[in-house]
PDB file of C-alpha atoms in Angstrom:
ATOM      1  CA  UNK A 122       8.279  17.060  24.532  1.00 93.00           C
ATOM      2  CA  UNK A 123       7.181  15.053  21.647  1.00 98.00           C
ATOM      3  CA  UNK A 124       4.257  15.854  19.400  1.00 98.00           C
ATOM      4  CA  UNK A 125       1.354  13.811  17.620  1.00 98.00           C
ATOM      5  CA  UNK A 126      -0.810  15.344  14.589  1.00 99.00           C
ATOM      6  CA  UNK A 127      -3.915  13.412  13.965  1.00 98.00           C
ATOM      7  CA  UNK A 128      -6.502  13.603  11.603  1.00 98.00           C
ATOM      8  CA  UNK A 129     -10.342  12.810  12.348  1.00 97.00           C
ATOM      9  CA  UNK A 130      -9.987  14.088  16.276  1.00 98.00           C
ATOM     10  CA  UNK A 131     -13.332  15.304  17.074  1.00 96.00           C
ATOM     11  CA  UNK A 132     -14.897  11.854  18.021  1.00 94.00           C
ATOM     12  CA  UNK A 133     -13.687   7.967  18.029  1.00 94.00           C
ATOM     13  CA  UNK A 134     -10.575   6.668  18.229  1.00 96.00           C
ATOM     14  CA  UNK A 135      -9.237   9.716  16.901  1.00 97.00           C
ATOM     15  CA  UNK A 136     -10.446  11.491  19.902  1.00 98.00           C
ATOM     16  CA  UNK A 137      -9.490   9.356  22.060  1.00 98.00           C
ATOM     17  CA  UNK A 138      -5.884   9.450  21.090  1.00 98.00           C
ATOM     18  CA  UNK A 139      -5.371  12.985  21.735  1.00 98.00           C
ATOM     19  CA  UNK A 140      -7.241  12.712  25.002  1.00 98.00           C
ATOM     20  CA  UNK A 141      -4.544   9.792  25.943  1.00 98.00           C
ATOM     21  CA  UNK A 142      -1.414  11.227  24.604  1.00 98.00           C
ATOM     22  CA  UNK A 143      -2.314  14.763  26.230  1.00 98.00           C
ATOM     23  CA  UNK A 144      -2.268  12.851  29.514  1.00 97.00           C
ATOM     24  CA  UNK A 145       0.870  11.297  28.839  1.00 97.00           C
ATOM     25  CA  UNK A 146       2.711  14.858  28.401  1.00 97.00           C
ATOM     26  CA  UNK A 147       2.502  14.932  24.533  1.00 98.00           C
ATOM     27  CA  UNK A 148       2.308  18.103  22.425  1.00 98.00           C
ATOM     28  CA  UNK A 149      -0.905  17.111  20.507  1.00 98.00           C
ATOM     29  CA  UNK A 150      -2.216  18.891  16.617  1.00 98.00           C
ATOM     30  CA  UNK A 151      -5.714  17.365  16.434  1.00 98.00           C
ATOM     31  CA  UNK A 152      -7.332  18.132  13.287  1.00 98.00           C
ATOM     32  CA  UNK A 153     -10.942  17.295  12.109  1.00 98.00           C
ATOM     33  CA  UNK A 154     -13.218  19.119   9.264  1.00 97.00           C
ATOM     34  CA  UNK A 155     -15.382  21.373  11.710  1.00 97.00           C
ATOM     35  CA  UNK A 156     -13.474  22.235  14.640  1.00 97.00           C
ATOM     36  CA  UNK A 157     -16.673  24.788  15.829  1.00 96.00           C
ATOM     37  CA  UNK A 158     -18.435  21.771  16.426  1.00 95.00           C
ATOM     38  CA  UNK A 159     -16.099  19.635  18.034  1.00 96.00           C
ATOM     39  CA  UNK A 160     -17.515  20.062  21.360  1.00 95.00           C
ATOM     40  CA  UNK A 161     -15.696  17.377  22.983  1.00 95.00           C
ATOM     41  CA  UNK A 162     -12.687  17.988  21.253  1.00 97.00           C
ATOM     42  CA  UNK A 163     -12.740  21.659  22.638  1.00 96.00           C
ATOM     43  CA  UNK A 164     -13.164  20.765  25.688  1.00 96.00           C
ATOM     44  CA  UNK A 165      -9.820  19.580  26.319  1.00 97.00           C
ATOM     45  CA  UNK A 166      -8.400  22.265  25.625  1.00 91.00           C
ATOM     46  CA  UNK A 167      -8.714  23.951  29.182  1.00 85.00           C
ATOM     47  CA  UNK A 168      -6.571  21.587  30.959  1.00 88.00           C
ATOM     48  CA  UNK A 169      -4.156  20.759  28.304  1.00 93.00           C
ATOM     49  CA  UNK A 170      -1.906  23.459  29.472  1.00 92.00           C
ATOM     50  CA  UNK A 171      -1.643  25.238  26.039  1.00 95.00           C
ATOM     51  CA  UNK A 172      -0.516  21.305  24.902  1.00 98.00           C
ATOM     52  CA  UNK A 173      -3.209  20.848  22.078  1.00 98.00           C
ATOM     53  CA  UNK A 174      -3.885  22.793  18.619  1.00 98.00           C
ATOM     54  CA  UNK A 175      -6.593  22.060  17.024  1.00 98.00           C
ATOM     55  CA  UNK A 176      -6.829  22.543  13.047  1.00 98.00           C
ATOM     56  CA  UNK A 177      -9.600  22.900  10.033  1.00 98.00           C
ATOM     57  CA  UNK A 178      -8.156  20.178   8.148  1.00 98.00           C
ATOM     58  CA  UNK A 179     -10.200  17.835   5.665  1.00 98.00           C
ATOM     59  CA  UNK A 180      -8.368  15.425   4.634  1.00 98.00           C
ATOM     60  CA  UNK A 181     -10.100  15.676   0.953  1.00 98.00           C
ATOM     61  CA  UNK A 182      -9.422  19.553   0.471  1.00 98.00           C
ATOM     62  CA  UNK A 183      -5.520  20.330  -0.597  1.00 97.00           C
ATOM     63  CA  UNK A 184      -5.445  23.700  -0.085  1.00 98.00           C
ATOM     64  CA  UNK A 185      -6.578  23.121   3.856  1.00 98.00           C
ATOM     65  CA  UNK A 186      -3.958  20.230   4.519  1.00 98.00           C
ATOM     66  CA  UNK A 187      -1.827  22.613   2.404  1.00 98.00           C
ATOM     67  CA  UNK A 188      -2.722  25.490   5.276  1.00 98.00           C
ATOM     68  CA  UNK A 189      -1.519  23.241   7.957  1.00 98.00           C
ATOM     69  CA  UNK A 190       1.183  22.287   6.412  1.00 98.00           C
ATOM     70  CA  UNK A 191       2.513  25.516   5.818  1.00 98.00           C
ATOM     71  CA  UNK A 192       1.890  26.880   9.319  1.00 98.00           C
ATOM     72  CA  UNK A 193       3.673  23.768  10.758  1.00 98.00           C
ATOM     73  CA  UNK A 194       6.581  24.369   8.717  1.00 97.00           C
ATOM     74  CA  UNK A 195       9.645  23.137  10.376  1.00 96.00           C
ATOM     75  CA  UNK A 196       7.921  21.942  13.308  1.00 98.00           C
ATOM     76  CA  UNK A 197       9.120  18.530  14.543  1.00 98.00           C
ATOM     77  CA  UNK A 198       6.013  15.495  14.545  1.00 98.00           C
ATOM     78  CA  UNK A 199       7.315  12.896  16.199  1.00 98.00           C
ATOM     79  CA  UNK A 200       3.849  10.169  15.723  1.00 98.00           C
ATOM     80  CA  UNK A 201       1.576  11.097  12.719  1.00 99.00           C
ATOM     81  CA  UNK A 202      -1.613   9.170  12.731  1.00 98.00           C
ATOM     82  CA  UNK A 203      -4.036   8.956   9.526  1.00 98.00           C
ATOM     83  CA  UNK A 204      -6.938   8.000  11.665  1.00 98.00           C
ATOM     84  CA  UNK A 205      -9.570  10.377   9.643  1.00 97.00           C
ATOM     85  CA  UNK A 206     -11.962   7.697   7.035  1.00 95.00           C
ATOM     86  CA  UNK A 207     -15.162   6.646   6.300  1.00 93.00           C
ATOM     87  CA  UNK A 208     -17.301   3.637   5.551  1.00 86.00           C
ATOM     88  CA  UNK A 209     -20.111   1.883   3.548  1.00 75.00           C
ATOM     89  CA  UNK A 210     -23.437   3.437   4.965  1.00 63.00           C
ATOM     90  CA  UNK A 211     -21.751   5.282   7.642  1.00 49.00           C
ATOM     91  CA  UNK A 212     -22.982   4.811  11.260  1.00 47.00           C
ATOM     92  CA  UNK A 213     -24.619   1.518  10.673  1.00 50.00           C
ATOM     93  CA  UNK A 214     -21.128   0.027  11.992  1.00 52.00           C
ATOM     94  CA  UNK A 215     -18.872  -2.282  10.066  1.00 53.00           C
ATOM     95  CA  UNK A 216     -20.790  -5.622  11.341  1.00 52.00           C
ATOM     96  CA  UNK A 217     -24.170  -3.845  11.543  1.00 51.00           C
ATOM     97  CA  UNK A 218     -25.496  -5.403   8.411  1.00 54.00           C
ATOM     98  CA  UNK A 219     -25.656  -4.412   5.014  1.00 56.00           C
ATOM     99  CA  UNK A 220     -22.964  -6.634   3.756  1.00 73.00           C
ATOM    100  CA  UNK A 221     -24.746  -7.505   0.579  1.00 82.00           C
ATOM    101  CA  UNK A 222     -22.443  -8.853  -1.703  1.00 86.00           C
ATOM    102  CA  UNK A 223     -24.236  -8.023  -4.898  1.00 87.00           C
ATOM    103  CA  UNK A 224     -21.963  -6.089  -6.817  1.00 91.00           C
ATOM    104  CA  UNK A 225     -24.787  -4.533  -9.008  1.00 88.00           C
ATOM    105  CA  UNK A 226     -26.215  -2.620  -5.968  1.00 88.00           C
ATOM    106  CA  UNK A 227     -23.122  -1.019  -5.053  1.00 87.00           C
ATOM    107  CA  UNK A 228     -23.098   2.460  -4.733  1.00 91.00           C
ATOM    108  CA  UNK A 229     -19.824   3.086  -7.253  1.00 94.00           C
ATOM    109  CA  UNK A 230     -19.944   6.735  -6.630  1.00 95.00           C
ATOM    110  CA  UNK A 231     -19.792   6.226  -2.716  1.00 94.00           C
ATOM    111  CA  UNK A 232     -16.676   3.735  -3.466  1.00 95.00           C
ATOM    112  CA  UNK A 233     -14.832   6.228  -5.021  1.00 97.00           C
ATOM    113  CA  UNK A 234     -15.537   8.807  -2.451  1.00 97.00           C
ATOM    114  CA  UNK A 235     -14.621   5.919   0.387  1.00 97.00           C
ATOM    115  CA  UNK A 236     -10.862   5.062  -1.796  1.00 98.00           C
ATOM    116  CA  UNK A 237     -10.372   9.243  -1.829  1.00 98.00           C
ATOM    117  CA  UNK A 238     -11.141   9.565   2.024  1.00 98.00           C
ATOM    118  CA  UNK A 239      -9.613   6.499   2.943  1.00 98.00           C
ATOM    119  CA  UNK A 240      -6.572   6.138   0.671  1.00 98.00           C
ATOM    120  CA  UNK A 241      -5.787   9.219  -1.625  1.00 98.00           C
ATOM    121  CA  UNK A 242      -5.902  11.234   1.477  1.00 98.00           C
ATOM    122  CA  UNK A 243      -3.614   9.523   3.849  1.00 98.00           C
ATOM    123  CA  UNK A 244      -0.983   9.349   0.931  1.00 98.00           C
ATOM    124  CA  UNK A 245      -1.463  13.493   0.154  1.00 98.00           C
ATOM    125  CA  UNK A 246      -1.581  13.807   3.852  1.00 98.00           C
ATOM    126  CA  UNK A 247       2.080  11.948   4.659  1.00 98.00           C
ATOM    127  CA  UNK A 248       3.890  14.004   2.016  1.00 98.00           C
ATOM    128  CA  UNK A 249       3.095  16.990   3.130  1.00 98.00           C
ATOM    129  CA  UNK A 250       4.107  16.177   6.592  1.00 98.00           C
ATOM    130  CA  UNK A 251       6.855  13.861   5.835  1.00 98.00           C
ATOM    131  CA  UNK A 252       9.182  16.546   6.232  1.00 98.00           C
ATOM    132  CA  UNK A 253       7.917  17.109   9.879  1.00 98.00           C
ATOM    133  CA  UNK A 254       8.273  13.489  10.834  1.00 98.00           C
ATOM    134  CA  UNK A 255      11.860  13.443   9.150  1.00 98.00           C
ATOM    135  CA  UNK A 256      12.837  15.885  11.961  1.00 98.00           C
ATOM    136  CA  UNK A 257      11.222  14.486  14.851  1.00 98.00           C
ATOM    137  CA  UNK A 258      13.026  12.471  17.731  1.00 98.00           C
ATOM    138  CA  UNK A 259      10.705   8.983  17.094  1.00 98.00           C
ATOM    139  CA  UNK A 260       9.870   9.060  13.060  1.00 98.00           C
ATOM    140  CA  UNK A 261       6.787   7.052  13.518  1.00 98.00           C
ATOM    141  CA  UNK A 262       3.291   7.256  10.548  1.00 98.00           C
ATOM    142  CA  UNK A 263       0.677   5.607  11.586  1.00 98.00           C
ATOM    143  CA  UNK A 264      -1.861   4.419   8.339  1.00 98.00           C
ATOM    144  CA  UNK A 265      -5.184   3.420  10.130  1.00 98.00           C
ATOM    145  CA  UNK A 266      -6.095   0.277   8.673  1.00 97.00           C
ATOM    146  CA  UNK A 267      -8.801  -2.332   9.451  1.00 94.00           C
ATOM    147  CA  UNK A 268      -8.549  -6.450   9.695  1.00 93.00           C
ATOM    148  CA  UNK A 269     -11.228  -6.161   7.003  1.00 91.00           C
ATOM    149  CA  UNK A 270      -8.453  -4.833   5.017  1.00 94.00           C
ATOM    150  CA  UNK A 271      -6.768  -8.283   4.974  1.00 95.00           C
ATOM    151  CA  UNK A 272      -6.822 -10.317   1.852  1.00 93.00           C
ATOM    152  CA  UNK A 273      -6.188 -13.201   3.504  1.00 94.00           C
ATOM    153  CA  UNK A 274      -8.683 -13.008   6.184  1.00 89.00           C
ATOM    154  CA  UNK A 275     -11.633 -12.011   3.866  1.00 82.00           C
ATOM    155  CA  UNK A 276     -14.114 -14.936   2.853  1.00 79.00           C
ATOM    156  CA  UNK A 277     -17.151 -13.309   2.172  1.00 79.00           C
ATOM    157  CA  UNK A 278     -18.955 -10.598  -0.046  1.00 81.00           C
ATOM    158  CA  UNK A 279     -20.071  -7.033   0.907  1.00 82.00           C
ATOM    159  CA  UNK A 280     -18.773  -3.610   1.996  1.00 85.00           C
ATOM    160  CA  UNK A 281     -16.649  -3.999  -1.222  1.00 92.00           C
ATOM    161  CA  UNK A 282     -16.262   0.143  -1.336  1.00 93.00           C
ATOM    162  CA  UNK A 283     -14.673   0.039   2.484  1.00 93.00           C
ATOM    163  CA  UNK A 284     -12.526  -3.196   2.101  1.00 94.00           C
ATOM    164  CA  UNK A 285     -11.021  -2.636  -1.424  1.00 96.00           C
ATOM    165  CA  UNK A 286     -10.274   0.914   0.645  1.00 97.00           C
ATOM    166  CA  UNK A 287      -8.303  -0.549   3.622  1.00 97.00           C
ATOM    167  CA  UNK A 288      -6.093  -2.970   1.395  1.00 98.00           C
ATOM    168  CA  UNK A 289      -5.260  -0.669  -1.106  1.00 98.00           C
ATOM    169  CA  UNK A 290      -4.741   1.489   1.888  1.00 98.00           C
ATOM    170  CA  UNK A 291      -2.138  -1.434   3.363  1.00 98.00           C
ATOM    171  CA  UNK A 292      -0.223  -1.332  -0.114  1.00 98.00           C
ATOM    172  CA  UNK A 293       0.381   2.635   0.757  1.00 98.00           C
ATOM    173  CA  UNK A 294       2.086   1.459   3.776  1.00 98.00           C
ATOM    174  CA  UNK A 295       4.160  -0.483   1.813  1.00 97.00           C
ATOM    175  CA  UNK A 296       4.779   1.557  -0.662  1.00 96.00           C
ATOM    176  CA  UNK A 297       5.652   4.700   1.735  1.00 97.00           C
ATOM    177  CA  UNK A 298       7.630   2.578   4.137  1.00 96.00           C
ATOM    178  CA  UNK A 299      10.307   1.964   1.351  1.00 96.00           C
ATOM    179  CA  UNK A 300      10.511   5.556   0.328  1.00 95.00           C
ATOM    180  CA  UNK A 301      10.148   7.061   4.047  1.00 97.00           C
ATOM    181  CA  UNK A 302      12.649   4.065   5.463  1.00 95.00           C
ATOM    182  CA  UNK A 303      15.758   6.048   3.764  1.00 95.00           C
ATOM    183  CA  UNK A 304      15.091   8.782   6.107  1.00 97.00           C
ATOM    184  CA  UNK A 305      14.812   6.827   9.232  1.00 98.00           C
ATOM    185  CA  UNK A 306      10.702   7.106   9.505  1.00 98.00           C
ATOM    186  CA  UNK A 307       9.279   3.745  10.425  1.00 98.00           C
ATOM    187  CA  UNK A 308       5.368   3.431   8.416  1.00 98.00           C
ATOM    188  CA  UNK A 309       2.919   1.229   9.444  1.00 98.00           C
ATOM    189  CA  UNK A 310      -0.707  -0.007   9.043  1.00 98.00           C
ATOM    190  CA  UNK A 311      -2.529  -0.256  12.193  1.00 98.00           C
ATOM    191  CA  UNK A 312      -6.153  -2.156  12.732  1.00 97.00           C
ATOM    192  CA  UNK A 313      -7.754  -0.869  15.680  1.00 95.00           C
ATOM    193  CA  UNK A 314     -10.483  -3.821  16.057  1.00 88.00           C
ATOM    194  CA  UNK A 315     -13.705  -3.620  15.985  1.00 86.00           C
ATOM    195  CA  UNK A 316     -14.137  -0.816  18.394  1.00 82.00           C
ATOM    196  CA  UNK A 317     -17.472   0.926  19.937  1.00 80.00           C
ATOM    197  CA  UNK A 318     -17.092   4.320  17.766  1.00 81.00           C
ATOM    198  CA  UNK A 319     -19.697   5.499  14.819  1.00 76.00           C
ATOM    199  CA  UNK A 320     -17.730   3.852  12.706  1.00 72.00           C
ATOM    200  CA  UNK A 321     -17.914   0.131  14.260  1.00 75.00           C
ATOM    201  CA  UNK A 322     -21.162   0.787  15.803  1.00 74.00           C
ATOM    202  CA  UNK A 323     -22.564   0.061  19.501  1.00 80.00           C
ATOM    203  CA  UNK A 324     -22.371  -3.793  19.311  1.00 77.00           C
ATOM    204  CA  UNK A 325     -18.215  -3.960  19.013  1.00 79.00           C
ATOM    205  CA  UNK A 326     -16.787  -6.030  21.806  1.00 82.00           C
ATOM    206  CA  UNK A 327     -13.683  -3.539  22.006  1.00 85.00           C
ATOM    207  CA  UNK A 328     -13.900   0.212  24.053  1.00 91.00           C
ATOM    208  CA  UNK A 329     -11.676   3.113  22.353  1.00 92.00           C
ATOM    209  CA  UNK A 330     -10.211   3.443  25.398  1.00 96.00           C
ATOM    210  CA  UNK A 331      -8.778  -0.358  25.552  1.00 94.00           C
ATOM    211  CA  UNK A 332      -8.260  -0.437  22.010  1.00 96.00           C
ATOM    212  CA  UNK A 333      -6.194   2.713  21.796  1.00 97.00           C
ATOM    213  CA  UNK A 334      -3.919   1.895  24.944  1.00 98.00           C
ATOM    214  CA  UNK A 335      -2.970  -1.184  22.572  1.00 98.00           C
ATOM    215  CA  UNK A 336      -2.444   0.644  19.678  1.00 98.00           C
ATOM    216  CA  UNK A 337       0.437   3.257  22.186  1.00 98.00           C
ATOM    217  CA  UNK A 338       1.790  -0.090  23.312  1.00 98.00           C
ATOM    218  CA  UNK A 339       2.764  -1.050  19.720  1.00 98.00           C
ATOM    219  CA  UNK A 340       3.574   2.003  19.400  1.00 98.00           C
ATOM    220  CA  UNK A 341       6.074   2.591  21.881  1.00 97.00           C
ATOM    221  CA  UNK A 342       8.030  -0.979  20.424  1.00 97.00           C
ATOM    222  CA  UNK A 343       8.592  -0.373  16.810  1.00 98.00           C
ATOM    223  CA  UNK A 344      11.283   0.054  15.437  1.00 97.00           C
ATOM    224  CA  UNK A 345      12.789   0.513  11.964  1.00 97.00           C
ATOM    225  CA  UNK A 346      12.877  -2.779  11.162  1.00 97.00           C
ATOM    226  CA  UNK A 347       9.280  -2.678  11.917  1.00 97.00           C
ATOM    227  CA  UNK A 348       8.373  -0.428   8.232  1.00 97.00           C
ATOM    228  CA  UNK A 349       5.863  -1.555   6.250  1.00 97.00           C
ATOM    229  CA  UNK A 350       4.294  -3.766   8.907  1.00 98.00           C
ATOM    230  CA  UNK A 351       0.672  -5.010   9.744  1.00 98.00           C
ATOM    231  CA  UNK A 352      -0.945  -4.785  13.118  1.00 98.00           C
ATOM    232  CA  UNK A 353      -3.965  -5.491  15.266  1.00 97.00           C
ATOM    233  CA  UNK A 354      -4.034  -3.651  18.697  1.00 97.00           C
ATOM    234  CA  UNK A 355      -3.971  -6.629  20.656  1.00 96.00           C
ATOM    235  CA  UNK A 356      -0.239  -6.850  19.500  1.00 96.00           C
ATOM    236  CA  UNK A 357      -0.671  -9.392  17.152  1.00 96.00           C
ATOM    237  CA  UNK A 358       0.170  -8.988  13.501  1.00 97.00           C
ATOM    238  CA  UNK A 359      -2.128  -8.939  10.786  1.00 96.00           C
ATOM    239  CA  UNK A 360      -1.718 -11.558   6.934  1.00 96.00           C
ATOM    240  CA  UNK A 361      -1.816  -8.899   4.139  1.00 94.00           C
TER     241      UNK A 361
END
């Protein structure tokens, strides 16, 4: 029975993951910084069947991914997802305003807190489960990106802390997927669209549930010719 490990799995599309792979038969780690308050989260527990684990794991403390790490030890993870980040004035959504492109107004000690969350983390995060991946049956990381993290794409100013995050957070993939592609694991960034979570906010065209039934459809594809790739759920993939 395969296993997934993801990180931010008390609400979103982190949430919604484990509730989809747990009903597809997976083995399922969910971590998230507060599990006692992870009501949702919690609640799938009673029908999982003894299926999902939930772990205290912040993806900023090292001694807590450290924890999990250790008490995994040796345990086979065959799809590991860094889904946990954070945005520019969280829960206003990522098209909810506030794009103001003035560079003077920026909030630099937010933007280094964003690049730790969103890019430090995943990196500290994949070493100390690359191990785990390395002896799983499908070798798959999964670097949660955005198309906002897409040099190409990007013509305007704004939510320069959150973008500057998600590309630098692309060049990990890159970077990983050469070193991780000697040992068979496939890496890959992964936009999930602009998605009705806290994170996109309430006017995003895209449900979690549609847009993480695309994301297990790329999923299931890849292979390891695939590394260092860039993706939008809908199957399409992404300019750098």
């Amino acid at each position: 029975m395969p296993t997934l490990l993801v990180t931010g799995a008390n609400r979103g599309i982190g949430l919604e993951l484990v509730r989809q792979y747990l009903d597809g038969g997976w083995n399922v780690v969910a971590t998230c910084r507060k599990p006692e308050g992870a009501d949702a989260l919690n609640s799938l527990k009673d029908s999982a069947g003894g299926r999902l684990s939930i772990e205290r794991m912040d993806v900023d403390n090292g001694a807590e991914v450290n924890a999990v790490a250790e008490s995994l030890s040796g345990a086979p993870i065959d799809l590991l997802i860094n889904n946990a980040g954070i945005i520019d004035n969280y829960g206003q959504g990522v098209a909810e305003g506030g794009d103001d492109p003035d560079l003077k107004n920026t909030d630099t000690d937010e933007w280094l807190g964003i690049l730790k969350t969103n890019v430090v983390a995943p990196g500290r995060i994949t070493g100390a489960f690359a191990d785990n991946v390395a002896a799983s049956e499908k070798k798959l990381v999964v670097m949660m990106t955005s198309g906002l993290g897409s040099i190409a794409n990007t013509e305007q100013g704004g939510r320069y802390a959150y973008r500057t995050s998600k590309a630098a957070l692309n060049m990990l993939t890159r970077n990983a997927g050469a070193w991780l592609g000697e040992r068979e694991i496939i890496v890959i960034s992964m936009a999930p669209g602009w998605t009705r979570t806290d994170l996109g906010g309430p006017s995003a065209p895209t449900s979690v549930e549609d847009a993480v039934a695309g994301m297990r459809a790329i999923f299931d594809k890849l292979t390891l010719a695939d590394t260092g790739t860039y993706w939008n759920f809908d199957g399409q993939q992404l300019p750098w």
